[in-house]
Coordinates of C-alpha atoms and ligand atoms in Angstrom, one line a residue:
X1 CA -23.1 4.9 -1.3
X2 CA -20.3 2.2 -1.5
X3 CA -21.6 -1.2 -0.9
X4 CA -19.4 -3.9 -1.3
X5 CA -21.7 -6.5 -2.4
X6 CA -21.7 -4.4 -5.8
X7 CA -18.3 -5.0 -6.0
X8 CA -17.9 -9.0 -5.1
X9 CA -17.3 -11.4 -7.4
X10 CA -21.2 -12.8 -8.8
X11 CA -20.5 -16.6 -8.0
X12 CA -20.1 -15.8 -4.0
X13 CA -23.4 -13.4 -3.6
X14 CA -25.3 -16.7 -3.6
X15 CA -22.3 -18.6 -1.8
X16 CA -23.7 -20.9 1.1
X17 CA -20.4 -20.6 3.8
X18 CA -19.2 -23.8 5.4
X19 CA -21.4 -24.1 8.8
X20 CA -19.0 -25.5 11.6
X21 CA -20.2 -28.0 14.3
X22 CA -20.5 -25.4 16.7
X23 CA -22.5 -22.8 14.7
X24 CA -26.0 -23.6 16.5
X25 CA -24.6 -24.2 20.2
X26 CA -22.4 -21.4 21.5
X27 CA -22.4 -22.3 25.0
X28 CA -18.7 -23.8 26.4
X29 CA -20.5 -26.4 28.7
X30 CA -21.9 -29.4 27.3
X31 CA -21.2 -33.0 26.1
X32 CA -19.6 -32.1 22.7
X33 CA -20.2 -34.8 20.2
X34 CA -20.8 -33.2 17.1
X35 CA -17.4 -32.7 15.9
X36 CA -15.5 -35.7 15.9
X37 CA -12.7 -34.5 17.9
X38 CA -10.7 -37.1 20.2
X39 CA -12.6 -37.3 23.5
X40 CA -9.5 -38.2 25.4
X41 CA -6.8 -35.6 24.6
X42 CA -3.7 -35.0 22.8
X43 CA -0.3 -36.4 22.2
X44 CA 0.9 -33.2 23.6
X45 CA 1.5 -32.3 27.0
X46 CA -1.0 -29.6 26.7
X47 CA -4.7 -30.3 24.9
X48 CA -5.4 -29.3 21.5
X49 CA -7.9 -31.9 20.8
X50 CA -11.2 -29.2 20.6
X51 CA -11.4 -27.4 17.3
X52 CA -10.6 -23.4 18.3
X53 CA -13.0 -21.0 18.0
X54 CA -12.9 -20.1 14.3
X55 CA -14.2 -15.9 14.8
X56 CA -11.3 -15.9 17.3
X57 CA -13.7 -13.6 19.8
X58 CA -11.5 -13.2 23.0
X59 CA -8.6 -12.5 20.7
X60 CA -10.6 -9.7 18.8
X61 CA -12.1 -8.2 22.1
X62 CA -8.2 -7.9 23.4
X63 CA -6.9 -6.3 20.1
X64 CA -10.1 -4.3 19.5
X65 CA -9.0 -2.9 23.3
X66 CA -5.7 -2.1 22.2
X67 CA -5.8 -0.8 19.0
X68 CA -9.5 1.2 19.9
X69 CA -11.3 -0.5 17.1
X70 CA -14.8 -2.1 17.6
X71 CA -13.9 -6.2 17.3
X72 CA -16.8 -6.1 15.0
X73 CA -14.6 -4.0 12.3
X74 CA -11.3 -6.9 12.9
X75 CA -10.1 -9.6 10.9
X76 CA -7.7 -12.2 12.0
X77 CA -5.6 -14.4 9.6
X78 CA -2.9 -16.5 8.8
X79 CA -0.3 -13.5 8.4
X80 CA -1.1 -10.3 6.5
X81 CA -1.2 -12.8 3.4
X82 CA -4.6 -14.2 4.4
X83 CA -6.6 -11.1 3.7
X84 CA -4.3 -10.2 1.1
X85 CA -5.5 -13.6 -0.9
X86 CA -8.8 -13.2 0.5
X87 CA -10.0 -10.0 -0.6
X88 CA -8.2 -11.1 -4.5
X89 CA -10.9 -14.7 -4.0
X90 CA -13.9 -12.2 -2.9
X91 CA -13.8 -9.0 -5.3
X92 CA -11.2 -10.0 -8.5
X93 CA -12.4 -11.8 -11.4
X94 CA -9.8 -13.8 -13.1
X95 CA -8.7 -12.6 -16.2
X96 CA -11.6 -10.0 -16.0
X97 CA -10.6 -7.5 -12.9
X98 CA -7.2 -5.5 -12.2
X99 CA -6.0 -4.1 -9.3
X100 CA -3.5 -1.3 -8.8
X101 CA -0.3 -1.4 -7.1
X102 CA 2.5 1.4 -6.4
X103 CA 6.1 -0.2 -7.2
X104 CA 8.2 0.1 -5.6
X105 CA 6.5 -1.7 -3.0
X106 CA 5.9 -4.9 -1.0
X107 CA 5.7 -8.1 -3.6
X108 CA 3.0 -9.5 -1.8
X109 CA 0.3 -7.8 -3.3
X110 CA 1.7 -8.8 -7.4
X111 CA 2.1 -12.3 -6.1
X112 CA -1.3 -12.9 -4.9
X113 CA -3.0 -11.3 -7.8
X114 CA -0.8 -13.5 -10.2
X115 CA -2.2 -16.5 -8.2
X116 CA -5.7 -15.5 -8.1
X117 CA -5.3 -14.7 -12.3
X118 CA -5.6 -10.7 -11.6
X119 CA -3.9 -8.1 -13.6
X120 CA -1.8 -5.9 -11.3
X121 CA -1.4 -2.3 -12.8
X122 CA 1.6 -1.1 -11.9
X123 CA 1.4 2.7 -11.2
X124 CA 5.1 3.8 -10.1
X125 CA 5.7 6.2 -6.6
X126 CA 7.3 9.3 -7.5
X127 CA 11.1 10.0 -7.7
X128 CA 10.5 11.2 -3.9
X129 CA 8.9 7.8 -3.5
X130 CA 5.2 9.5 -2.8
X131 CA 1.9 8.6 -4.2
X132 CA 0.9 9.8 -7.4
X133 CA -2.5 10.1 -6.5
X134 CA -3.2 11.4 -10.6
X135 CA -1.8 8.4 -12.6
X136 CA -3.4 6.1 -10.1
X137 CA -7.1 7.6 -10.9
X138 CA -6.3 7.8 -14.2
X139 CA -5.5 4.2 -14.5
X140 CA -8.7 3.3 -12.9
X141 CA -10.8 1.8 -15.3
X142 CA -14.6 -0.4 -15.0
X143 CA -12.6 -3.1 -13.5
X144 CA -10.4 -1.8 -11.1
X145 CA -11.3 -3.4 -7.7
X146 CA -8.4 -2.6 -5.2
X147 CA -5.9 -0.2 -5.1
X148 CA -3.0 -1.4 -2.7
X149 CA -1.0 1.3 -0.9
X150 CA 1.5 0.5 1.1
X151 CA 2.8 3.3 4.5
X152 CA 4.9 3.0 5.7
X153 CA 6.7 1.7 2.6
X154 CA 8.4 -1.1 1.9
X155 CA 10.9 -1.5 0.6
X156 CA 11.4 2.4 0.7
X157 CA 11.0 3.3 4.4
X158 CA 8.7 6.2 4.1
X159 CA 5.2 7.0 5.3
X160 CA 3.4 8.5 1.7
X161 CA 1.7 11.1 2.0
X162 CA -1.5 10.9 4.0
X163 CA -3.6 13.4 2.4
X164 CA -3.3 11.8 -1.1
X165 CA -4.2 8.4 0.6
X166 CA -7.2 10.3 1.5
X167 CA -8.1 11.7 -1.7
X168 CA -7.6 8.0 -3.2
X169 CA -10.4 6.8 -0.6
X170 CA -12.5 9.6 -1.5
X171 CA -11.8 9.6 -5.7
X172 CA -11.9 5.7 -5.8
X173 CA -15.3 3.8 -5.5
X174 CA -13.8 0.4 -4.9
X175 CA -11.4 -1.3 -1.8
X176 CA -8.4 1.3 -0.6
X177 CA -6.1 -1.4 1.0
X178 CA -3.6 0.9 3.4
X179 CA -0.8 -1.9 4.6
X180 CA 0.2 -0.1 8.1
X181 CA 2.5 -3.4 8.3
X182 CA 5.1 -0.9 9.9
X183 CA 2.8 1.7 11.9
X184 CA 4.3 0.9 15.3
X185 CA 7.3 2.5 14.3
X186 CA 5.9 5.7 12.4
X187 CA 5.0 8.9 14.3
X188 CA 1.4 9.1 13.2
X189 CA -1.9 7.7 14.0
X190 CA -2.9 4.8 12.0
X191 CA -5.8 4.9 9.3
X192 CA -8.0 2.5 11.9
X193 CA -9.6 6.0 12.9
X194 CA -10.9 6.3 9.2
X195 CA -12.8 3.5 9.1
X196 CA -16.0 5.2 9.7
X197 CA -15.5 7.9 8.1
X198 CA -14.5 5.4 4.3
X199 CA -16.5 2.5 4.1
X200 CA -14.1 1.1 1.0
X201 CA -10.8 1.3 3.7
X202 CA -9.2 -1.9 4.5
X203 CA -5.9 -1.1 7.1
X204 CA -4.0 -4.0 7.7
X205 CA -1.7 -4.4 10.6
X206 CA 0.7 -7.3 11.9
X207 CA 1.9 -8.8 14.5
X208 CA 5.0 -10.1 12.3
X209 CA 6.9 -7.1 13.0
X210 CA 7.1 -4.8 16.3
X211 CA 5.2 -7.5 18.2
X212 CA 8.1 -10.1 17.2
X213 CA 5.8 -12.9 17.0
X214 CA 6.8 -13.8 12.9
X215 CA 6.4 -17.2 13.6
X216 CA 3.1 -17.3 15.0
X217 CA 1.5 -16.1 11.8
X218 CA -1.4 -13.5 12.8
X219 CA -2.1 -10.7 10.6
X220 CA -5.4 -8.3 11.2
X221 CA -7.4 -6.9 8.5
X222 CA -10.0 -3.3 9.8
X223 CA -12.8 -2.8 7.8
X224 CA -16.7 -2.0 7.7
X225 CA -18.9 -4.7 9.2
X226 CA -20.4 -5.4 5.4
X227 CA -16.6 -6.2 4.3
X228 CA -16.1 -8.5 7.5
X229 CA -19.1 -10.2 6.4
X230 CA -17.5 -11.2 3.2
X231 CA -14.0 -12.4 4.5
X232 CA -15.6 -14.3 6.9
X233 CA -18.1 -15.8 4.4
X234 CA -15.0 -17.3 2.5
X235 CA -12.3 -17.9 4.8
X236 CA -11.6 -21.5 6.3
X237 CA -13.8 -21.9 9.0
X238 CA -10.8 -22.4 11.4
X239 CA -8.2 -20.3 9.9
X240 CA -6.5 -19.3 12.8
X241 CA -5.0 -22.3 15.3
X242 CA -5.7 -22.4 19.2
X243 CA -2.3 -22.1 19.8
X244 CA -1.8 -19.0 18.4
X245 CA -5.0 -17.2 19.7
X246 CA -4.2 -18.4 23.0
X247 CA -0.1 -17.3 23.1
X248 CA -1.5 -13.9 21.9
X249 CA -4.4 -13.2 23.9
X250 CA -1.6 -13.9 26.6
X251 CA 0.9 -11.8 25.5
X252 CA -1.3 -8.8 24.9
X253 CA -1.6 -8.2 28.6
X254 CA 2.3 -7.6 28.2
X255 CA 1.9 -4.6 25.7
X256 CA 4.5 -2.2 27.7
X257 CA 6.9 -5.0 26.7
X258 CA 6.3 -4.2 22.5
X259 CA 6.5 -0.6 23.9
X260 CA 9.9 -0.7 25.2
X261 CA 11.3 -3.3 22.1
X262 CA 10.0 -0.9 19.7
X263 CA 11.5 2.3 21.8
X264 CA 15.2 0.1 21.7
X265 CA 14.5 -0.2 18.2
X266 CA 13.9 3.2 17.1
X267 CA 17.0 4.4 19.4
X268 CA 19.2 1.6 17.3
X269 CA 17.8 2.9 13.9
X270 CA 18.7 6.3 14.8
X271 CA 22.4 5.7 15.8
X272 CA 22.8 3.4 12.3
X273 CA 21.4 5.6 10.2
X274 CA 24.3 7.8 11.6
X275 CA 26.8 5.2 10.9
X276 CA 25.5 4.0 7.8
X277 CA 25.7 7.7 6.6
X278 CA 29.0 8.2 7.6
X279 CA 30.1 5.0 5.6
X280 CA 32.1 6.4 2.3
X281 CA 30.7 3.5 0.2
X282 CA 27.2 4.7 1.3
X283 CA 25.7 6.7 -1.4
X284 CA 22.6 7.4 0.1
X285 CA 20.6 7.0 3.2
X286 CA 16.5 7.4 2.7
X287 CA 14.8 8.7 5.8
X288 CA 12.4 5.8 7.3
X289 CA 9.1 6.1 9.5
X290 CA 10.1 1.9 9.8
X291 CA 12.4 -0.4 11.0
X292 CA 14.4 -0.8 8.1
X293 CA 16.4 1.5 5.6
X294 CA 16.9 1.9 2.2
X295 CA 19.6 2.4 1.6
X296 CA 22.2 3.1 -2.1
X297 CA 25.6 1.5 -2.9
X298 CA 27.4 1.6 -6.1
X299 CA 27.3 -2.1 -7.9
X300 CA 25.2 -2.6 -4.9
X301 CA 24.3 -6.3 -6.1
X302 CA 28.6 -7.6 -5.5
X303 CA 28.4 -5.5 -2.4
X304 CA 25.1 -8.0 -1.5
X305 CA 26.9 -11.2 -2.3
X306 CA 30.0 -10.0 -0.6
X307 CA 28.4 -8.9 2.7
X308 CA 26.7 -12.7 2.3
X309 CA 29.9 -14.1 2.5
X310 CA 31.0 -11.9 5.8
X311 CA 27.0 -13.9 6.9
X312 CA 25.8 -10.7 7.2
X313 CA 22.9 -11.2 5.1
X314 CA 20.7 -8.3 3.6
X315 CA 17.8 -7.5 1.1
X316 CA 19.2 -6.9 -2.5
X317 CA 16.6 -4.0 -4.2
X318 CA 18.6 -3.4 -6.9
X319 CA 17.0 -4.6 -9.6
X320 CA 13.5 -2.9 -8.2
X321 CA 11.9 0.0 -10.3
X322 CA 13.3 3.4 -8.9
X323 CA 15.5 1.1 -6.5
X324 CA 19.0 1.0 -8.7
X325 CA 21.5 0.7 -6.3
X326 CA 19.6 -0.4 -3.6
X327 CA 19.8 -2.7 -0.5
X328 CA 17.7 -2.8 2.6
X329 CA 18.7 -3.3 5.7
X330 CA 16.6 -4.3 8.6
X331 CA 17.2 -2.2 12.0
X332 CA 19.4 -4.8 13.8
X333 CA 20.4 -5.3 17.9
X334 CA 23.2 -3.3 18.6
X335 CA 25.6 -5.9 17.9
X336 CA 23.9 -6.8 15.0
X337 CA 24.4 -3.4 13.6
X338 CA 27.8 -3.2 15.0
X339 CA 28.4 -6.1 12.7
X340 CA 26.9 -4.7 9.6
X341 CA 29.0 -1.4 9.7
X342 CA 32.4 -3.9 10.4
X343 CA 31.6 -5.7 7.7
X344 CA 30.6 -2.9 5.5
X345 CA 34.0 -1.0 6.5
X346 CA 35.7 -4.4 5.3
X347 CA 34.5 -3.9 1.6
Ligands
PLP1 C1 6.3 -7.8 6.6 C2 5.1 -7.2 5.9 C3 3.8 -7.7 6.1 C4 3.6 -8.8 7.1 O1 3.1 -10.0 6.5 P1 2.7 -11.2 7.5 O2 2.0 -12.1 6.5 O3 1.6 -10.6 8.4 O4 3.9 -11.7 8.2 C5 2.8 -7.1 5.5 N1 3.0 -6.0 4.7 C6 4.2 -5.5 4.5 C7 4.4 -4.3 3.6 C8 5.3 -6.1 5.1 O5 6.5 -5.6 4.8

């Protein structure tokens, strides 16, 4: 049976969490004087002067709605990074534990294990950029904790494939993290309705992406009650501002509107792979379940610095293992991609 307290790290089993000012009294009416807040108000026009509710509950209930979770199983933090750093604080000891990740992939996940003092084991995709499910068992050793997979990919575009995702969660007896940063924009279900069937799944999700709302910084984390429990047990009491629960819980009544910008974009990412393919300089185009595409070009790093000084800015991948050649480009507005392929045909 996994349990994830055989897994956390042995100074936080006896942890005693922060307990905020408003742990003992959850009623909203009341003469609040126990957390030294300005009585009065704000210097802004609207008030901000009460500390937000640090479990976010409104927010969960709306999300848990949306995405058909229970809002006991959700996370909320600053970004995707928050549980990313979290769950290296709460199961990796430094110097001691490793982790596996699948280059090419997102650099989040190397960064926050260098931080934290956490070997990363690299185990590379494929040629075909798919899982190799093999290696990464047999690079499991006594103190692997996490195993990051990343689908749909970045920086590669593609969904892996979901089966060997599967066989991971069921070969692996510690955390499976599954970064669906890009689900909104694949044509499958999301691994949220596997949570009960892997206790050791984390899936996390954004709102950085096909909600547009980058700037607000609110990343979710679905997992087992027992792994909540941990995150929550470590994570600043109030890790998520009042502005930004509020502006969301607001929005989400507005889903149809995420709907139709992620409907625009799909239409858009269709018609440039088109153009992009027709493109003689274009080498390759790799198909995408994102909003983005891989994409190859000989001496692809002067093409990056020459499309820079057109201002048409783009990611350079080149130097990436199994990226040579490669640049990815975001799925733009139509003029935006009608500027790209310009300034591409310029070259
Ligand atoms: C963009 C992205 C995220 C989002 O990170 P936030 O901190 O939520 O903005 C997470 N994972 C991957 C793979 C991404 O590409």
């Amino acid at each position: 049976m996994f349990n994830p307290q055989d897994l956390l790290r042995p100074h936080l089993k006896a942890l005693v969490p922060y307990s905020s000012a408003r742990d003992d009294y959850k009623g909203s009416e009341g003469v609040f004087l126990d957390a030294n807040e300005n009585p009065i108000g704000s210097i802004t026009e609207a008030d901000w002067n009460r500390y937000p509710d640090p479990y976010q509950k409104a927010l969960k209930e709306k999300i848990g709605e949306i995405k058909a979770v229970d809002s006991s199983q959700i996370f909320l933090g600053n970004g995707s990074d928050e549980p990313i750093d979290l769950l290296f604080r709460a199961f990796c000891e430094p110097g001691v534990d490793n982790v596996i990740i699948n280059p090419p992939t997102y650099g989040m996940y190397k960064v926050s294990a260098n931080i934290n003092g956490v070997e990363a084991k690299e185990v590379l995709l494929t040629p075909d950029y798919d899982l190799d499910e093999d290696e990464i068992l047999e690079a499991v050793n006594d103190h692997t904790k996490m195993i990051f997979i990343c689908s749909p990919n970045n920086p590669t575009g593609n969904d892996v494939s979901l089966e060997k995702i599967e066989q991971v969660l069921t070969s692996f007896s510690g955390i499976v993290v599954v970064d669906e940063a890009y689900i909104d924009f694949a044509d499958r279900p999301s691994f949220t309705t596997k949570l009960d069937q892997f206790p050791n799944l984390v899936v996390l999700q954004t709102f950085s992406k096909a909600w547009g709302l980058a700037a607000l910084r609110l990343g979710m984390a679905f997992c087992s009650n027992e792994l909540l429990a941990i995150l929550n047990k470590i994570k600043a009491p109030y890790n998520l501002s009042g502005l930004t629960q509020q502006t969301v819980l607001e929005a989400l009544s507005q889903t149809e509107k995420k709907d139709s910008m992620v409907k625009t974009i799909l239409e858009n990412r269709e018609a440039l792979k088109e153009r992009l393919s027709a493109l003689e300089l274009v080498q390759r185009v790799y198909p995408t379940d994102a909003n983005f595409f891989l994409v190859t070009i000989p001496n692809a790093r002067q093409v990056y610095e020459e499309m820079i000084d057109k201002k048409v800015i783009l990611r350079d991948r080149s130097k990436v293992a199994l990226c040579e050649d490669g640049i990815r480009i975001t799925v733009g507005t139509k003029d935006e991609n009608d500027a790209l392929i310009a300034a591409l045909k310029e070259l």
